[in-house]
Amino acid sequence: MSLGFGSRYEAASKSRSDLDEESDAKVTKALKPIDEFIQDLAKQITKAGSEKDLVTRRLYQRCVIENVYTWAKADALNDMRTANAKLSIPSRVGGIAIAYAEARNQVPGLGDKQRTIEAWLLKRARETVYFFDNEATKGASRNNLRAWASLGVGEVGILTEDRALVDWALMSNKTMIEGASGDGSIPLEMNRMQYALHYQLHAMTPLVASVARLCDAGYGKGSADFGKLGSMARFSVNAVKDPKIVQKINGKAQTVKPGLKTNVSSLAWLEPYVALSNDVNLEKELSSLRPLSNSKLGGNQTALYDGRRISCTITAQN
């Protein structure tokens, strides 16, 4: 599978805030088959999670494994021909990896197919690391795109027990958190003018999920500052309630409309955050928004994290 497309934004837009509508439509069209594939995987995972009958549950899980195997056998996503394509794919690899992880080892007799899948994911993850370490622009290597890359790479590292990938994700998460301002805003995203809050939320989604999944797998938090992560979470929630908080930072009215219920699709990361932080006050606010879902995080996050408390105690042996 080959992909090659330009930016969604006008070439002269240094802040990447001036949308090129024609180019944006081309990018969306190019990515649509991949995104629909991930959405379907997430739906199957959500159905499996809510299914009490073991036979039926395994049918959904088998469907996920078989579909991902089809892509792995074809070595899908192996030919990214532009920098923008290379930037767009890590979040999709992460979405596939998480859906696969939720179905992995649940259905007997699929060991060979799982090995093929994991070898394929490993190639894509290593390509991601190489790109971000050697080719990505300075901004892309530190903003929401790096957070999405970290989520995907970390998930593959967990699946394959590849410590180098896990460490790269831990380092990336730590760097992302360190780069936030004291108030919890992310400077690189605040520079995105009217899209600043949109991209703040877009960064929080993979960042929080990655921290949670790495901790849950026993790899710990990699010395990430959880106090600062809390500031980032509170800033994001407060800014969604009142986007003028961001407008005061960069002087631009935000495209995000005020209100938590208006922005449920951008707040699925709150489920893993509450599981990590045990933030009682935030959980109270969260209750009226449930269920929260995001296909690139594995579907229904409320179901995945229902009543869970995630420890960051290191237990992994590799």
XYZ file of N, CA and C in Angstrom, residues 1-2 68-79 116-117 119-121 123-124:
63
model
N 0.845 -1.194 0.000
C 0.000 0.000 0.000
C 0.878 1.240 0.000
N 0.674 2.099 -0.982
C 1.450 3.328 -1.096
C 0.590 4.529 -0.757
N -6.703 -7.941 10.589
C -5.358 -7.370 10.713
C -4.341 -8.269 10.013
N -4.537 -9.564 10.088
C -3.640 -10.505 9.408
C -3.627 -10.255 7.901
N -4.785 -9.961 7.338
C -4.857 -9.673 5.903
C -3.948 -8.506 5.540
N -3.962 -7.477 6.361
C -3.093 -6.319 6.117
C -1.630 -6.683 6.348
N -1.365 -7.444 7.386
C 0.019 -7.818 7.697
C 0.620 -8.683 6.594
N -0.161 -9.641 6.116
C 0.314 -10.541 5.061
C 0.649 -9.763 3.789
N -0.092 -8.683 3.544
C 0.149 -7.845 2.362
C 1.222 -6.783 2.607
N 1.788 -6.757 3.816
C 2.781 -5.745 4.204
C 2.234 -4.340 3.963
N 1.005 -4.118 4.397
C 0.337 -2.827 4.180
C 1.094 -1.686 4.849
N 0.918 -0.496 4.293
C 1.512 0.742 4.812
C 3.040 0.726 4.720
N 3.555 0.023 3.726
C 5.006 -0.140 3.603
C 5.667 0.893 2.696
N 4.878 1.712 2.018
C 5.459 2.638 1.040
C 4.880 4.034 1.232
N 2.748 -13.320 12.408
C 2.854 -12.526 11.178
C 2.455 -11.081 11.443
N 1.382 -10.903 12.187
C 0.911 -9.555 12.532
C 1.970 -8.800 13.322
N 5.205 -9.280 13.520
C 6.390 -8.971 12.710
C 6.126 -7.754 11.829
N 4.912 -7.672 11.300
C 4.533 -6.524 10.463
C 4.472 -5.246 11.287
N 3.836 -5.307 12.430
C 3.754 -4.130 13.294
C 5.142 -3.676 13.738
N 7.937 -3.910 12.064
C 8.553 -3.161 10.955
C 8.024 -1.737 10.894
N 6.707 -1.595 10.988
C 6.114 -0.259 10.908
C 6.576 0.610 12.079
